[in-house]
mmCIF file of C-alpha atoms in Angstrom:
data_model
loop_
_atom_site.group_PDB
_atom_site.id
_atom_site.type_symbol
_atom_site.label_atom_id
_atom_site.label_comp_id
_atom_site.label_asym_id
_atom_site.label_seq_id
_atom_site.Cartn_x
_atom_site.Cartn_y
_atom_site.Cartn_z
ATOM 1 C CA MET A 1 -2.304 -10.918 21.356
ATOM 2 C CA LEU A 2 0.159 -10.089 18.529
ATOM 3 C CA ILE A 3 1.729 -6.851 17.144
ATOM 4 C CA ILE A 4 2.550 -7.277 13.205
ATOM 5 C CA GLY A 5 4.588 -4.496 11.573
ATOM 6 C CA GLY A 6 4.471 -3.421 8.050
ATOM 7 C CA GLY A 7 6.173 -4.613 4.736
ATOM 8 C CA THR A 8 5.821 -7.210 2.169
ATOM 9 C CA THR A 9 7.358 -10.064 4.331
ATOM 10 C CA ASN A 10 4.804 -9.418 7.134
ATOM 11 C CA LEU A 11 1.808 -9.093 4.201
ATOM 12 C CA GLU A 12 2.916 -12.626 3.131
ATOM 13 C CA LEU A 13 3.086 -13.802 6.941
ATOM 14 C CA VAL A 14 -0.745 -12.860 7.422
ATOM 15 C CA SER A 15 -1.670 -14.295 4.033
ATOM 16 C CA LEU A 16 -0.587 -17.609 5.503
ATOM 17 C CA MET A 17 -2.805 -17.370 8.720
ATOM 18 C CA PRO A 18 -5.542 -20.041 8.806
ATOM 19 C CA PRO A 19 -8.860 -18.675 8.818
ATOM 20 C CA ASP A 20 -9.985 -20.331 11.995
ATOM 21 C CA LEU A 21 -7.199 -18.536 13.959
ATOM 22 C CA GLY A 22 -8.632 -16.546 16.962
ATOM 23 C CA VAL A 23 -6.393 -13.705 17.897
ATOM 24 C CA THR A 24 -6.212 -10.059 18.460
ATOM 25 C CA VAL A 25 -3.553 -8.425 16.212
ATOM 26 C CA PHE A 26 -2.385 -4.676 16.430
ATOM 27 C CA THR A 27 -0.668 -3.318 13.422
ATOM 28 C CA TYR A 28 0.437 0.002 12.043
ATOM 29 C CA SER A 29 0.022 -1.206 8.446
ATOM 30 C CA LEU A 30 -2.858 -0.541 6.314
ATOM 31 C CA PRO A 31 -2.359 -3.467 3.878
ATOM 32 C CA ILE A 32 -1.869 -5.987 6.695
ATOM 33 C CA ALA A 33 -5.085 -4.540 8.628
ATOM 34 C CA MET A 34 -7.042 -4.907 5.450
ATOM 35 C CA ARG A 35 -5.788 -8.450 4.725
ATOM 36 C CA LEU A 36 -6.458 -9.518 8.452
ATOM 37 C CA SER A 37 -9.978 -7.814 7.997
ATOM 38 C CA GLU A 38 -10.853 -10.854 5.706
ATOM 39 C CA HIS A 39 -10.426 -13.288 8.721
ATOM 40 C CA PRO A 40 -13.682 -13.695 10.671
ATOM 41 C CA LYS A 41 -12.040 -14.543 13.937
ATOM 42 C CA ILE A 42 -9.140 -12.122 13.926
ATOM 43 C CA ASP A 43 -9.694 -8.926 16.018
ATOM 44 C CA VAL A 44 -7.735 -6.042 14.253
ATOM 45 C CA ILE A 45 -6.668 -2.898 15.807
ATOM 46 C CA LEU A 46 -4.900 -0.348 13.843
ATOM 47 C CA PHE A 47 -2.533 2.035 15.432
ATOM 48 C CA GLY A 48 -3.543 5.620 14.300
ATOM 49 C CA GLY A 49 -1.102 8.194 13.438
ATOM 50 C CA LYS A 50 0.503 10.084 10.463
ATOM 51 C CA LEU A 51 0.168 8.054 7.266
ATOM 52 C CA MET A 52 3.631 7.417 5.476
ATOM 53 C CA LYS A 53 1.883 7.244 2.120
ATOM 54 C CA ARG A 54 4.594 5.418 0.242
ATOM 55 C CA ALA A 55 4.963 2.702 2.868
ATOM 56 C CA GLN A 56 1.286 2.708 3.837
ATOM 57 C CA VAL A 57 2.088 2.599 7.520
ATOM 58 C CA THR A 58 1.180 4.923 10.211
ATOM 59 C CA ILE A 59 3.641 6.588 12.607
ATOM 60 C CA GLY A 60 3.944 9.282 15.359
ATOM 61 C CA LEU A 61 4.837 9.713 18.971
ATOM 62 C CA ASP A 62 1.114 9.367 20.132
ATOM 63 C CA MET A 63 1.494 5.738 18.913
ATOM 64 C CA ILE A 64 4.462 5.019 21.089
ATOM 65 C CA GLN A 65 2.490 6.341 24.262
ATOM 66 C CA TYR A 66 -0.320 3.985 23.197
ATOM 67 C CA ILE A 67 2.061 1.014 22.641
ATOM 68 C CA SER A 68 3.527 1.527 26.235
ATOM 69 C CA LYS A 69 0.145 0.643 27.607
ATOM 70 C CA ILE A 70 -0.263 -2.672 26.158
ATOM 71 C CA ARG A 71 1.421 -6.203 26.267
ATOM 72 C CA ALA A 72 2.067 -8.562 23.287
ATOM 73 C CA ASP A 73 2.710 -12.132 23.417
ATOM 74 C CA ALA A 74 4.951 -11.619 20.288
ATOM 75 C CA CYS A 75 5.610 -9.165 17.671
ATOM 76 C CA PHE A 76 6.590 -9.992 14.080
ATOM 77 C CA LEU A 77 8.604 -6.952 12.484
ATOM 78 C CA GLY A 78 10.275 -6.567 9.203
ATOM 79 C CA SER A 79 13.890 -5.296 8.880
ATOM 80 C CA SER A 80 15.791 -2.739 6.840
ATOM 81 C CA GLY A 81 18.766 -4.151 8.343
ATOM 82 C CA LEU A 82 19.858 -6.658 10.750
ATOM 83 C CA ASP A 83 23.664 -6.669 11.723
ATOM 84 C CA ILE A 84 25.295 -9.172 13.962
ATOM 85 C CA ASP A 85 26.943 -6.525 16.110
ATOM 86 C CA ALA A 86 24.474 -3.814 16.236
ATOM 87 C CA GLY A 87 21.190 -5.650 15.982
ATOM 88 C CA LEU A 88 17.973 -4.574 14.251
ATOM 89 C CA MET A 89 18.164 -1.358 12.193
ATOM 90 C CA GLU A 90 15.983 1.080 10.441
ATOM 91 C CA ILE A 91 16.345 3.737 7.607
ATOM 92 C CA ASP A 92 13.710 5.833 9.165
ATOM 93 C CA TRP A 93 13.961 7.565 12.584
ATOM 94 C CA GLU A 94 10.129 7.648 13.472
ATOM 95 C CA VAL A 95 9.891 3.966 12.448
ATOM 96 C CA SER A 96 12.970 2.735 14.503
ATOM 97 C CA GLN A 97 11.260 4.499 17.451
ATOM 98 C CA LEU A 98 7.864 3.040 16.838
ATOM 99 C CA LYS A 99 9.599 -0.617 16.504
ATOM 100 C CA ARG A 100 11.757 -0.080 19.590
ATOM 101 C CA ALA A 101 8.439 0.729 21.443
ATOM 102 C CA ILE A 102 6.980 -2.668 20.206
ATOM 103 C CA VAL A 103 10.011 -4.751 21.097
ATOM 104 C CA GLY A 104 9.672 -3.267 24.585
ATOM 105 C CA VAL A 105 6.226 -4.471 25.104
ATOM 106 C CA SER A 106 6.637 -7.865 23.487
ATOM 107 C CA ASP A 107 7.369 -11.130 25.134
ATOM 108 C CA LYS A 108 8.785 -12.747 21.916
ATOM 109 C CA VAL A 109 10.290 -10.785 19.121
ATOM 110 C CA VAL A 110 10.235 -12.433 15.440
ATOM 111 C CA ILE A 111 12.249 -10.533 12.727
ATOM 112 C CA MET A 112 11.027 -11.424 9.253
ATOM 113 C CA SER A 113 13.860 -10.659 6.728
ATOM 114 C CA THR A 114 14.948 -11.290 3.410
ATOM 115 C CA SER A 115 18.522 -12.237 2.691
ATOM 116 C CA GLU A 116 19.498 -8.885 1.268
ATOM 117 C CA LYS A 117 18.694 -7.174 4.711
ATOM 118 C CA ILE A 118 20.834 -9.503 6.637
ATOM 119 C CA ASP A 119 24.411 -8.293 7.503
ATOM 120 C CA THR A 120 23.229 -4.924 6.519
ATOM 121 C CA LYS A 121 23.391 -1.707 8.681
ATOM 122 C CA GLN A 122 20.935 1.329 8.510
ATOM 123 C CA ARG A 123 21.060 4.605 10.351
ATOM 124 C CA PHE A 124 18.908 3.869 13.348
ATOM 125 C CA LEU A 125 19.161 1.167 15.948
ATOM 126 C CA VAL A 126 15.859 -0.456 16.978
ATOM 127 C CA CYS A 127 17.228 -2.992 19.298
ATOM 128 C CA PRO A 128 20.347 -5.172 20.088
ATOM 129 C CA LEU A 129 20.461 -8.729 18.765
ATOM 130 C CA GLU A 130 19.880 -9.942 22.239
ATOM 131 C CA LYS A 131 16.298 -8.817 22.205
ATOM 132 C CA ILE A 132 15.387 -10.994 19.148
ATOM 133 C CA ASN A 133 14.082 -14.307 19.686
ATOM 134 C CA THR A 134 13.600 -15.649 16.196
ATOM 135 C CA LEU A 135 14.750 -14.681 12.789
ATOM 136 C CA VAL A 136 12.524 -16.110 9.716
ATOM 137 C CA THR A 137 13.987 -15.619 6.179
ATOM 138 C CA GLU A 138 14.138 -17.354 2.928
ATOM 139 C CA VAL A 139 17.646 -18.597 3.401
ATOM 140 C CA ASP A 140 18.261 -22.247 4.443
ATOM 141 C CA PRO A 141 18.655 -21.985 8.238
ATOM 142 C CA GLU A 142 21.931 -24.025 8.191
ATOM 143 C CA SER A 143 23.509 -21.592 5.720
ATOM 144 C CA SER A 144 26.768 -20.001 6.546
ATOM 145 C CA LEU A 145 25.146 -16.722 6.124
ATOM 146 C CA LEU A 146 23.117 -17.269 9.406
ATOM 147 C CA ALA A 147 25.772 -19.240 11.421
ATOM 148 C CA ALA A 148 26.674 -16.228 13.555
ATOM 149 C CA TYR A 149 23.019 -15.442 14.287
ATOM 150 C CA ARG A 150 22.437 -19.114 15.406
ATOM 151 C CA LYS A 151 25.721 -18.863 17.354
ATOM 152 C CA ARG A 152 24.336 -15.811 19.259
ATOM 153 C CA GLY A 153 21.219 -17.750 20.315
ATOM 154 C CA LEU A 154 18.573 -16.885 17.606
ATOM 155 C CA GLN A 155 16.213 -19.367 16.513
ATOM 156 C CA VAL A 156 16.639 -19.314 12.738
ATOM 157 C CA LEU A 157 13.619 -20.446 10.485
#
């Protein structure tokens, strides 16, 4: 079972999923749920809550309670900011709480981040760097920009 967050980077991820992949995916993103609905073997469960119209994601405290009752093999989350000292950060408080709950129930945490969000701090902490297993970005994994993240134990792809 997977949990996939919102955002354009995760939308690209689900576009690359093979059509014969059989998996259950939880998401709070309307565009991701719609894209995954095209896959006949993927069961899609959309977390309900208040719709953030601009971002096309659902949020809310009820979702956090629901999430606390599930267990995911892995989560794939976007990033508003990733800082070597602070960890994964978000602009919005409610989104940070939602992502914190998701990280807490996931065996593996994969962060999907574009380069402009790396080494960037935001207002709200989601989780420390130690909770993150893998960072996926368009930057060459051997780049000096990512050296400190590799040194801290993150797999960088």
